[in-house]
mmCIF file of C-alpha atoms and ligand atoms in Angstrom:
data_model
loop_
_atom_site.group_PDB
_atom_site.id
_atom_site.type_symbol
_atom_site.label_atom_id
_atom_site.label_comp_id
_atom_site.label_asym_id
_atom_site.label_seq_id
_atom_site.Cartn_x
_atom_site.Cartn_y
_atom_site.Cartn_z
ATOM 1 C CA MET C 1 268.465 190.298 -72.822
ATOM 2 C CA LYS C 2 270.540 189.917 -76.804
ATOM 3 C CA ALA C 3 267.997 189.508 -80.031
ATOM 4 C CA LEU C 4 269.057 189.509 -83.232
ATOM 5 C CA VAL C 5 266.579 192.133 -84.623
ATOM 6 C CA VAL C 6 266.021 193.465 -87.835
ATOM 7 C CA GLU C 7 263.334 196.406 -89.114
ATOM 8 C CA PRO C 8 261.951 194.361 -91.583
ATOM 9 C CA GLY C 9 261.725 196.048 -94.915
ATOM 10 C CA ARG C 10 265.586 197.559 -94.694
ATOM 11 C CA ALA C 11 267.956 195.925 -94.884
ATOM 12 C CA GLY C 12 271.272 194.548 -92.854
ATOM 13 C CA ALA C 13 270.740 193.064 -88.841
ATOM 14 C CA ARG C 14 271.845 193.290 -85.522
ATOM 15 C CA VAL C 15 272.429 192.112 -81.917
ATOM 16 C CA GLU C 16 269.896 194.174 -79.674
ATOM 17 C CA ASP C 17 269.792 194.177 -76.073
ATOM 18 C CA VAL C 18 265.900 194.037 -75.502
ATOM 19 C CA PRO C 19 263.283 193.760 -73.131
ATOM 20 C CA ASP C 20 263.180 190.967 -70.847
ATOM 21 C CA THR C 21 260.326 188.209 -72.000
ATOM 22 C CA VAL C 22 257.447 188.070 -69.627
ATOM 23 C CA VAL C 23 256.456 184.688 -69.862
ATOM 24 C CA GLY C 24 252.657 184.212 -69.746
ATOM 25 C CA VAL C 25 250.663 182.413 -67.323
ATOM 26 C CA ASP C 26 249.140 180.740 -70.410
ATOM 27 C CA GLU C 27 252.275 179.842 -72.040
ATOM 28 C CA VAL C 28 255.904 178.051 -71.625
ATOM 29 C CA PRO C 29 259.197 179.488 -70.264
ATOM 30 C CA VAL C 30 261.336 177.671 -73.592
ATOM 31 C CA ARG C 31 265.492 179.354 -72.757
ATOM 32 C CA VAL C 32 266.782 178.972 -76.712
ATOM 33 C CA LEU C 33 269.197 176.907 -77.123
ATOM 34 C CA GLU C 34 270.281 176.987 -81.135
ATOM 35 C CA VAL C 35 268.192 178.837 -84.031
ATOM 36 C CA GLY C 36 268.703 177.624 -87.777
ATOM 37 C CA VAL C 37 268.955 180.647 -90.171
ATOM 38 C CA CYS C 38 267.693 179.906 -93.746
ATOM 39 C CA GLY C 39 266.846 181.972 -97.214
ATOM 40 C CA THR C 40 264.014 182.504 -95.765
ATOM 41 C CA ASP C 41 266.210 184.864 -92.555
ATOM 42 C CA ARG C 42 268.589 186.271 -95.477
ATOM 43 C CA GLU C 43 265.314 187.597 -97.778
ATOM 44 C CA ILE C 44 263.720 188.791 -94.608
ATOM 45 C CA VAL C 45 268.079 191.006 -93.390
ATOM 46 C CA HIS C 46 268.680 192.128 -97.345
ATOM 47 C CA GLY C 47 265.093 194.126 -95.792
ATOM 48 C CA LEU C 48 262.846 192.418 -99.024
ATOM 49 C CA PHE C 49 260.511 190.129 -96.588
ATOM 50 C CA GLY C 50 259.528 190.130 -92.746
ATOM 51 C CA ILE C 51 257.070 192.045 -90.948
ATOM 52 C CA ALA C 52 257.050 194.023 -87.930
ATOM 53 C CA PRO C 53 254.968 192.531 -85.167
ATOM 54 C CA GLU C 54 251.777 195.648 -84.934
ATOM 55 C CA GLY C 55 252.930 198.733 -83.479
ATOM 56 C CA GLU C 56 256.669 197.658 -83.522
ATOM 57 C CA GLU C 57 259.484 198.762 -86.054
ATOM 58 C CA GLN C 58 261.636 195.841 -85.255
ATOM 59 C CA LEU C 59 261.695 192.135 -85.569
ATOM 60 C CA VAL C 60 263.256 189.465 -83.793
ATOM 61 C CA LEU C 61 264.814 187.068 -86.386
ATOM 62 C CA GLY C 62 264.784 183.457 -86.141
ATOM 63 C CA HIS C 63 262.274 180.661 -87.022
ATOM 64 C CA GLU C 64 263.873 177.547 -86.776
ATOM 65 C CA ALA C 65 263.932 176.518 -83.446
ATOM 66 C CA LEU C 66 265.626 173.996 -80.219
ATOM 67 C CA GLY C 67 264.490 174.647 -76.565
ATOM 68 C CA VAL C 68 264.798 172.986 -73.629
ATOM 69 C CA VAL C 69 261.435 174.383 -71.494
ATOM 70 C CA GLU C 70 262.010 175.943 -68.219
ATOM 71 C CA ARG C 71 259.187 175.141 -65.507
ATOM 72 C CA ASP C 72 257.224 172.367 -64.917
ATOM 73 C CA GLY C 73 253.097 173.066 -66.179
ATOM 74 C CA HIS C 74 251.366 172.700 -69.524
ATOM 75 C CA GLY C 75 252.063 169.044 -69.530
ATOM 76 C CA PHE C 76 255.812 170.185 -69.418
ATOM 77 C CA SER C 77 258.614 169.304 -67.792
ATOM 78 C CA ARG C 78 261.714 171.407 -67.068
ATOM 79 C CA GLY C 79 263.972 170.203 -69.236
ATOM 80 C CA ASP C 80 262.808 168.850 -71.932
ATOM 81 C CA LEU C 81 263.023 169.135 -75.581
ATOM 82 C CA VAL C 82 261.579 171.080 -77.464
ATOM 83 C CA SER C 83 261.055 173.408 -81.371
ATOM 84 C CA ALA C 84 257.757 175.604 -82.226
ATOM 85 C CA THR C 85 255.993 176.298 -85.378
ATOM 86 C CA VAL C 86 255.868 178.870 -87.305
ATOM 87 C CA ARG C 87 253.011 179.820 -89.123
ATOM 88 C CA ARG C 88 249.611 180.736 -86.532
ATOM 89 C CA SER C 89 246.523 180.839 -87.283
ATOM 90 C CA CYS C 90 244.567 184.183 -89.048
ATOM 91 C CA GLY C 91 241.349 182.670 -86.764
ATOM 92 C CA HIS C 92 239.250 183.037 -90.065
ATOM 93 C CA CYS C 93 239.597 180.361 -92.963
ATOM 94 C CA LEU C 94 238.701 177.072 -93.086
ATOM 95 C CA ALA C 95 242.040 176.016 -92.785
ATOM 96 C CA CYS C 96 243.100 177.777 -90.427
ATOM 97 C CA ALA C 97 239.524 176.438 -88.174
ATOM 98 C CA ASP C 98 241.388 172.869 -89.160
ATOM 99 C CA ALA C 99 244.511 173.698 -87.457
ATOM 100 C CA SER C 100 245.991 173.608 -91.406
ATOM 101 C CA PRO C 101 247.763 177.759 -91.537
ATOM 102 C CA ASP C 102 249.834 175.492 -93.720
ATOM 103 C CA SER C 103 246.639 176.175 -96.530
ATOM 104 C CA CYS C 104 245.898 179.589 -94.802
ATOM 105 C CA LEU C 105 243.454 181.456 -97.470
ATOM 106 C CA THR C 106 243.812 185.091 -95.775
ATOM 107 C CA GLY C 107 247.303 185.479 -96.177
ATOM 108 C CA ASP C 108 246.516 186.855 -93.134
ATOM 109 C CA TYR C 109 248.588 184.682 -90.115
ATOM 110 C CA SER C 110 252.011 184.839 -88.762
ATOM 111 C CA GLU C 111 254.225 183.568 -88.378
ATOM 112 C CA ARG C 112 256.871 183.074 -86.087
ATOM 113 C CA GLY C 113 260.339 185.720 -86.690
ATOM 114 C CA ILE C 114 259.196 186.221 -90.161
ATOM 115 C CA THR C 115 255.666 188.247 -89.763
ATOM 116 C CA ARG C 116 253.421 189.691 -87.360
ATOM 117 C CA LEU C 117 255.199 187.599 -84.647
ATOM 118 C CA HIS C 118 259.412 187.721 -83.166
ATOM 119 C CA GLY C 119 261.216 185.652 -83.909
ATOM 120 C CA PHE C 120 263.519 182.631 -81.260
ATOM 121 C CA ALA C 121 266.371 184.031 -81.914
ATOM 122 C CA ARG C 122 266.963 185.449 -78.056
ATOM 123 C CA GLU C 123 268.075 183.339 -75.466
ATOM 124 C CA LEU C 124 264.027 182.908 -73.248
ATOM 125 C CA VAL C 125 260.566 182.717 -75.058
ATOM 126 C CA GLY C 126 256.866 182.438 -73.402
ATOM 127 C CA GLU C 127 255.290 179.854 -75.776
ATOM 128 C CA ASP C 128 251.764 178.699 -76.003
ATOM 129 C CA PRO C 129 252.364 174.760 -75.435
ATOM 130 C CA ALA C 130 249.431 174.114 -78.074
ATOM 131 C CA GLN C 131 252.502 175.243 -80.954
ATOM 132 C CA LEU C 132 255.409 173.363 -79.420
ATOM 133 C CA VAL C 133 256.765 170.326 -80.605
ATOM 134 C CA PRO C 134 257.869 168.019 -78.224
ATOM 135 C CA ILE C 135 261.672 166.427 -79.807
ATOM 136 C CA PRO C 136 262.589 163.566 -78.471
ATOM 137 C CA ARG C 137 265.698 163.993 -75.787
ATOM 138 C CA ASP C 138 268.411 161.252 -77.954
ATOM 139 C CA LEU C 139 267.613 164.346 -80.905
ATOM 140 C CA ARG C 140 269.670 166.647 -78.884
ATOM 141 C CA ARG C 141 271.132 169.245 -80.894
ATOM 142 C CA LEU C 142 269.642 167.741 -84.976
ATOM 143 C CA GLY C 143 266.549 168.956 -83.724
ATOM 144 C CA VAL C 144 266.722 171.972 -84.629
ATOM 145 C CA LEU C 145 266.558 170.831 -88.255
ATOM 146 C CA ALA C 146 262.983 169.576 -87.019
ATOM 147 C CA GLU C 147 261.821 172.939 -88.073
ATOM 148 C CA PRO C 148 262.730 172.843 -92.195
ATOM 149 C CA LEU C 149 262.170 169.020 -92.694
ATOM 150 C CA SER C 150 258.604 169.751 -91.113
ATOM 151 C CA ASP C 151 258.207 171.904 -94.936
ATOM 152 C CA CYS C 152 259.838 169.031 -97.012
ATOM 153 C CA VAL C 153 257.611 165.786 -95.756
ATOM 154 C CA ARG C 154 254.152 168.794 -95.924
ATOM 155 C CA ALA C 155 256.090 168.955 -98.997
ATOM 156 C CA LEU C 156 256.161 165.195 -100.305
ATOM 157 C CA ARG C 157 252.996 164.067 -98.669
ATOM 158 C CA HIS C 158 251.242 167.430 -100.828
ATOM 159 C CA ALA C 159 253.209 165.770 -104.161
ATOM 160 C CA ARG C 160 252.028 162.323 -102.971
ATOM 161 C CA ALA C 161 248.149 163.528 -102.918
ATOM 162 C CA ILE C 162 248.148 165.141 -105.912
ATOM 163 C CA GLY C 163 250.173 162.176 -107.860
ATOM 164 C CA GLY C 164 247.793 159.189 -106.338
ATOM 165 C CA ARG C 165 244.684 161.261 -107.121
ATOM 166 C CA GLN C 166 244.846 158.754 -110.043
ATOM 167 C CA PRO C 167 246.323 155.409 -110.603
ATOM 168 C CA TRP C 168 250.524 156.955 -110.078
ATOM 169 C CA GLU C 169 253.840 155.371 -108.794
ATOM 170 C CA LEU C 170 256.732 157.223 -107.520
ATOM 171 C CA GLN C 171 259.362 155.164 -108.367
ATOM 172 C CA ARG C 172 261.886 158.725 -109.540
ATOM 173 C CA ALA C 173 262.086 161.491 -108.836
ATOM 174 C CA LEU C 174 264.713 164.612 -109.264
ATOM 175 C CA VAL C 175 266.131 166.998 -106.771
ATOM 176 C CA ILE C 176 267.303 170.688 -108.242
ATOM 177 C CA GLY C 177 269.583 171.793 -104.291
ATOM 178 C CA ALA C 178 271.526 170.298 -102.650
ATOM 179 C CA GLY C 179 271.675 172.589 -100.199
ATOM 180 C CA ALA C 180 269.900 171.610 -96.310
ATOM 181 C CA ILE C 181 266.442 171.109 -97.641
ATOM 182 C CA GLY C 182 267.521 169.904 -101.345
ATOM 183 C CA THR C 183 269.126 167.572 -98.512
ATOM 184 C CA LEU C 184 267.022 166.439 -95.650
ATOM 185 C CA VAL C 185 264.216 166.259 -99.696
ATOM 186 C CA THR C 186 266.459 163.526 -101.008
ATOM 187 C CA PHE C 187 267.463 161.949 -97.698
ATOM 188 C CA LEU C 188 263.538 161.310 -96.935
ATOM 189 C CA LEU C 189 262.636 160.276 -100.499
ATOM 190 C CA ARG C 190 265.379 157.404 -99.825
ATOM 191 C CA LEU C 191 263.436 156.871 -96.476
ATOM 192 C CA ASP C 192 261.022 155.536 -99.016
ATOM 193 C CA GLY C 193 263.479 153.299 -101.233
ATOM 194 C CA VAL C 194 262.509 156.200 -104.082
ATOM 195 C CA GLU C 195 265.345 156.070 -106.915
ATOM 196 C CA VAL C 196 266.765 159.836 -106.695
ATOM 197 C CA VAL C 197 268.814 162.436 -108.408
ATOM 198 C CA THR C 198 270.272 165.254 -106.668
ATOM 199 C CA THR C 199 271.327 167.622 -108.902
ATOM 200 C CA ALA C 200 273.298 170.979 -108.314
ATOM 201 C CA LEU C 201 276.824 173.576 -108.593
ATOM 202 C CA GLU C 202 278.793 171.555 -105.808
ATOM 203 C CA PRO C 203 281.055 168.614 -107.758
ATOM 204 C CA ALA C 204 280.534 165.794 -105.775
ATOM 205 C CA LYS C 205 278.084 165.813 -102.982
ATOM 206 C CA PRO C 206 279.928 162.814 -101.526
ATOM 207 C CA LEU C 207 277.114 163.785 -98.375
ATOM 208 C CA ILE C 208 274.120 162.982 -101.215
ATOM 209 C CA GLU C 209 275.674 160.106 -101.836
ATOM 210 C CA GLU C 210 275.595 157.794 -98.375
ATOM 211 C CA THR C 211 272.585 157.693 -99.026
ATOM 212 C CA GLY C 212 272.561 155.460 -103.047
ATOM 213 C CA ALA C 213 271.299 159.052 -104.000
ATOM 214 C CA GLU C 214 272.729 160.226 -107.419
ATOM 215 C CA TYR C 215 274.029 163.118 -107.366
ATOM 216 C CA VAL C 216 275.133 164.852 -110.913
ATOM 217 C CA PRO C 217 276.831 168.003 -110.974
ATOM 218 C CA VAL C 218 274.362 170.897 -113.053
ATOM 219 C CA GLY C 219 274.866 169.898 -116.855
ATOM 220 C CA SER C 220 275.555 166.786 -116.699
ATOM 221 C CA GLY C 221 273.834 166.312 -120.131
ATOM 222 C CA ASP C 222 269.997 164.592 -120.076
ATOM 223 C CA LEU C 223 269.001 162.840 -117.186
ATOM 224 C CA GLY C 224 265.486 161.624 -118.413
ATOM 225 C CA ARG C 225 262.411 162.288 -117.198
ATOM 226 C CA PHE C 226 260.480 161.547 -113.286
ATOM 227 C CA ASP C 227 257.451 160.616 -111.899
ATOM 228 C CA LEU C 228 258.578 164.023 -109.397
ATOM 229 C CA VAL C 229 260.602 167.333 -109.861
ATOM 230 C CA VAL C 230 261.426 168.824 -106.674
ATOM 231 C CA GLU C 231 263.114 172.232 -106.370
ATOM 232 C CA CYS C 232 264.650 173.306 -103.571
ATOM 233 C CA ALA C 233 266.905 175.612 -105.196
ATOM 234 C CA GLY C 234 265.276 178.863 -105.410
ATOM 235 C CA ASN C 235 265.605 179.324 -109.087
ATOM 236 C CA ALA C 236 262.513 180.257 -111.035
ATOM 237 C CA GLN C 237 263.759 179.751 -113.885
ATOM 238 C CA LEU C 238 264.818 176.232 -112.632
ATOM 239 C CA MET C 239 260.915 175.987 -111.410
ATOM 240 C CA ALA C 240 260.164 176.918 -114.835
ATOM 241 C CA ASP C 241 262.015 173.710 -116.223
ATOM 242 C CA ALA C 242 260.906 171.614 -114.308
ATOM 243 C CA LEU C 243 257.593 170.713 -116.323
ATOM 244 C CA GLY C 244 259.944 169.721 -118.698
ATOM 245 C CA LEU C 245 261.390 167.079 -117.021
ATOM 246 C CA LEU C 246 258.371 164.943 -115.723
ATOM 247 C CA ARG C 247 257.096 162.016 -117.436
ATOM 248 C CA ARG C 248 253.175 160.891 -117.132
ATOM 249 C CA SER C 249 251.886 161.778 -114.393
ATOM 250 C CA GLY C 250 254.242 162.993 -113.028
ATOM 251 C CA VAL C 251 254.455 166.293 -109.935
ATOM 252 C CA ALA C 252 256.610 168.925 -109.988
ATOM 253 C CA CYS C 253 257.178 170.308 -106.559
ATOM 254 C CA LEU C 254 258.951 174.016 -105.736
ATOM 255 C CA LEU C 255 259.795 174.714 -102.386
ATOM 256 C CA GLY C 256 262.442 177.441 -102.592
ATOM 257 C CA ILE C 257 261.656 181.266 -103.104
ATOM 258 C CA ASP C 258 263.555 183.288 -105.692
ATOM 259 C CA GLY C 259 262.092 186.777 -105.010
ATOM 260 C CA ARG C 260 263.876 188.958 -108.096
ATOM 261 C CA GLU C 261 262.371 190.648 -110.695
ATOM 262 C CA GLN C 262 262.648 188.924 -114.055
ATOM 263 C CA LYS C 263 261.238 187.026 -117.137
ATOM 264 C CA VAL C 264 261.918 182.794 -117.360
ATOM 265 C CA GLU C 265 260.686 181.608 -120.370
ATOM 266 C CA LEU C 266 259.223 178.285 -120.945
ATOM 267 C CA ASP C 267 258.172 175.903 -124.014
ATOM 268 C CA GLY C 268 255.184 176.448 -125.324
ATOM 269 C CA ARG C 269 254.929 172.682 -126.422
ATOM 270 C CA THR C 270 255.748 171.968 -122.725
ATOM 271 C CA ILE C 271 252.419 173.571 -120.808
ATOM 272 C CA GLY C 272 250.982 173.713 -124.251
ATOM 273 C CA VAL C 273 250.851 169.961 -125.374
ATOM 274 C CA ASP C 274 252.270 167.621 -122.953
ATOM 275 C CA ALA C 275 251.267 169.119 -119.651
ATOM 276 C CA VAL C 276 247.788 168.446 -121.098
ATOM 277 C CA LEU C 277 248.042 165.396 -122.434
ATOM 278 C CA GLU C 278 250.441 163.769 -120.100
ATOM 279 C CA ASN C 279 248.400 164.818 -116.564
ATOM 280 C CA ARG C 280 251.737 167.072 -115.150
ATOM 281 C CA VAL C 281 251.167 168.931 -112.061
ATOM 282 C CA LEU C 282 253.093 171.911 -111.391
ATOM 283 C CA PHE C 283 252.802 173.516 -107.236
ATOM 284 C CA GLY C 284 253.902 175.189 -105.331
ATOM 285 C CA SER C 285 254.571 174.082 -101.109
ATOM 286 C CA VAL C 286 255.117 176.707 -98.053
ATOM 287 C CA ASN C 287 255.274 175.099 -94.246
ATOM 288 C CA ALA C 288 252.827 172.415 -92.180
ATOM 289 C CA ARG C 289 250.645 171.629 -89.906
ATOM 290 C CA ARG C 290 251.814 169.304 -87.456
ATOM 291 C CA GLU C 291 251.108 165.837 -88.098
ATOM 292 C CA ASP C 292 254.291 166.848 -90.444
ATOM 293 C CA TRP C 293 256.299 167.578 -87.524
ATOM 294 C CA VAL C 294 255.328 164.573 -86.145
ATOM 295 C CA ALA C 295 256.271 162.265 -88.922
ATOM 296 C CA GLY C 296 259.734 164.835 -89.786
ATOM 297 C CA ILE C 297 260.617 163.867 -86.077
ATOM 298 C CA ASP C 298 259.810 160.024 -86.588
ATOM 299 C CA ALA C 299 262.727 160.805 -89.858
ATOM 300 C CA LEU C 300 264.870 162.003 -88.703
ATOM 301 C CA ASP C 301 265.312 159.164 -85.992
ATOM 302 C CA GLU C 302 265.081 156.946 -88.978
ATOM 303 C CA MET C 303 267.522 158.330 -90.271
ATOM 304 C CA ARG C 304 270.079 159.394 -88.304
ATOM 305 C CA ARG C 305 269.881 154.930 -87.972
ATOM 306 C CA ARG C 306 270.561 154.922 -91.522
ATOM 307 C CA TRP C 307 272.592 156.960 -91.985
ATOM 308 C CA PRO C 308 274.930 157.611 -89.202
ATOM 309 C CA GLY C 309 276.895 160.980 -88.561
ATOM 310 C CA ALA C 310 275.306 162.880 -91.799
ATOM 311 C CA LEU C 311 272.986 164.502 -89.991
ATOM 312 C CA ASP C 312 275.242 166.649 -88.409
ATOM 313 C CA GLN C 313 277.506 166.400 -90.643
ATOM 314 C CA LEU C 314 274.641 168.827 -92.864
ATOM 315 C CA ILE C 315 274.469 171.035 -89.781
ATOM 316 C CA GLY C 316 277.883 172.693 -91.357
ATOM 317 C CA LEU C 317 278.482 176.181 -89.260
ATOM 318 C CA ARG C 318 277.787 176.158 -85.248
ATOM 319 C CA VAL C 319 278.489 180.521 -83.890
ATOM 320 C CA PRO C 320 277.271 182.208 -80.917
ATOM 321 C CA LEU C 321 274.723 184.835 -81.629
ATOM 322 C CA ASP C 322 276.741 187.410 -82.318
ATOM 323 C CA ARG C 323 278.940 185.577 -85.939
ATOM 324 C CA PHE C 324 274.998 185.705 -87.751
ATOM 325 C CA GLU C 325 276.585 187.287 -90.260
ATOM 326 C CA ASP C 326 278.498 184.987 -90.752
ATOM 327 C CA ALA C 327 275.763 181.654 -90.684
ATOM 328 C CA LEU C 328 274.145 183.987 -92.838
ATOM 329 C CA SER C 329 276.244 183.900 -96.082
ATOM 330 C CA PHE C 330 277.257 179.681 -95.015
ATOM 331 C CA SER C 331 276.942 178.220 -98.044
ATOM 332 C CA GLY C 332 278.170 174.378 -97.021
ATOM 333 C CA GLY C 333 274.782 173.355 -95.402
ATOM 334 C CA LYS C 334 272.429 174.907 -91.932
ATOM 335 C CA ALA C 335 274.199 177.010 -90.362
ATOM 336 C CA THR C 336 272.813 177.847 -87.229
ATOM 337 C CA LEU C 337 273.037 180.413 -83.551
ATOM 338 C CA VAL C 338 273.926 178.625 -80.917
ATOM 339 C CA LEU C 339 271.988 180.358 -77.755
ATOM 340 C CA SER C 340 273.062 178.734 -75.190
ATOM 341 C CA ASP C 341 275.022 175.162 -74.949
HETATM 342 C C1 LIG A 1 259.434 178.530 -93.559
HETATM 343 C C2 LIG A 1 258.470 177.937 -93.104
HETATM 344 C C3 LIG A 1 257.841 179.369 -92.973
HETATM 345 C C4 LIG A 1 258.204 180.497 -95.339
HETATM 346 C C5 LIG A 1 256.806 182.271 -95.665
HETATM 347 C C6 LIG A 1 260.175 179.175 -94.957
HETATM 348 O O1 LIG A 1 262.104 179.708 -94.189
HETATM 349 O O2 LIG A 1 260.398 177.153 -93.061
HETATM 350 O O3 LIG A 1 257.720 177.911 -91.719
HETATM 351 O O4 LIG A 1 256.149 179.277 -93.970
HETATM 352 O O5 LIG A 1 259.324 180.131 -94.316
HETATM 353 O O6 LIG A 1 257.813 182.510 -94.727
HETATM 354 ZN ZN1 LIG A 2 263.471 178.999 -92.706
#
């Protein structure tokens, strides 16, 4: 069976023949249709991230899965569309015991296709039914967006919880970055009627404007201040800058990753005075729990109705597994690897 594999810690990836999947009796056999690729995959392929399963050298990539159930059982029927959670419980912390491995307190969790567990970039996987997430059939291939969207829903849920610890209204938001994550965050905020400014390097982004958000290319001058800033560009300097773009009681949420070794600058008065006197917060968010998946899948359906064609446009590249390099270097939205039609 073909799979996309890496050796964590070493740059490079390749499509290889791996032993056929043995599906356990407690598992559901899932034929993989498509996997999305994201910045995390890029980091792993650059040798900067990722851990192989215990006792193995290779890791099968792929954590943004869309698949189809192969056999009736465990509450699923043959033909059901599914995705699957990425992060799995560490087994010994408060958060994981509360079905929130996204908030794992030990770091001993595993993540499909990332940390200590093989991923979905192969033809067939056996999956624990408790980790499968049903995708409504009529969403079809848009279901591949369920995983990245769950991360966005989770981030906004946390932002609202943090903002809501005191009287606060989310009226105006800034989204930094207009890749797949920045676009999905923009869409989610627009579904909620928030006034959104999205900023990125590209000169124009019609897809963003289609939702009623304002698109502003980077460097267009003062954008004013915001109740919420979401950093989706993966740039540590912009993350630090976010604190200075907040209104009173504002919340800055970091969703991108920037693993470069560097120092960033932060105006002393922004953190030393404004953050305190104006009750501002800067926080990071990773992964998602099941309720975020469910909310995200509902939102996908709503987005599709509100802005027909927008989500299809967001998936800018679909290529077979052996063209993974094209997918990894693609910058025009979400790229996916197609394993089966
Ligand atoms: C995935 C998350 C994961 C995170 C850190 C992201 O790309 O979407 O599910 O927790 O990487 O490994
Ligand atoms: Zn990802």
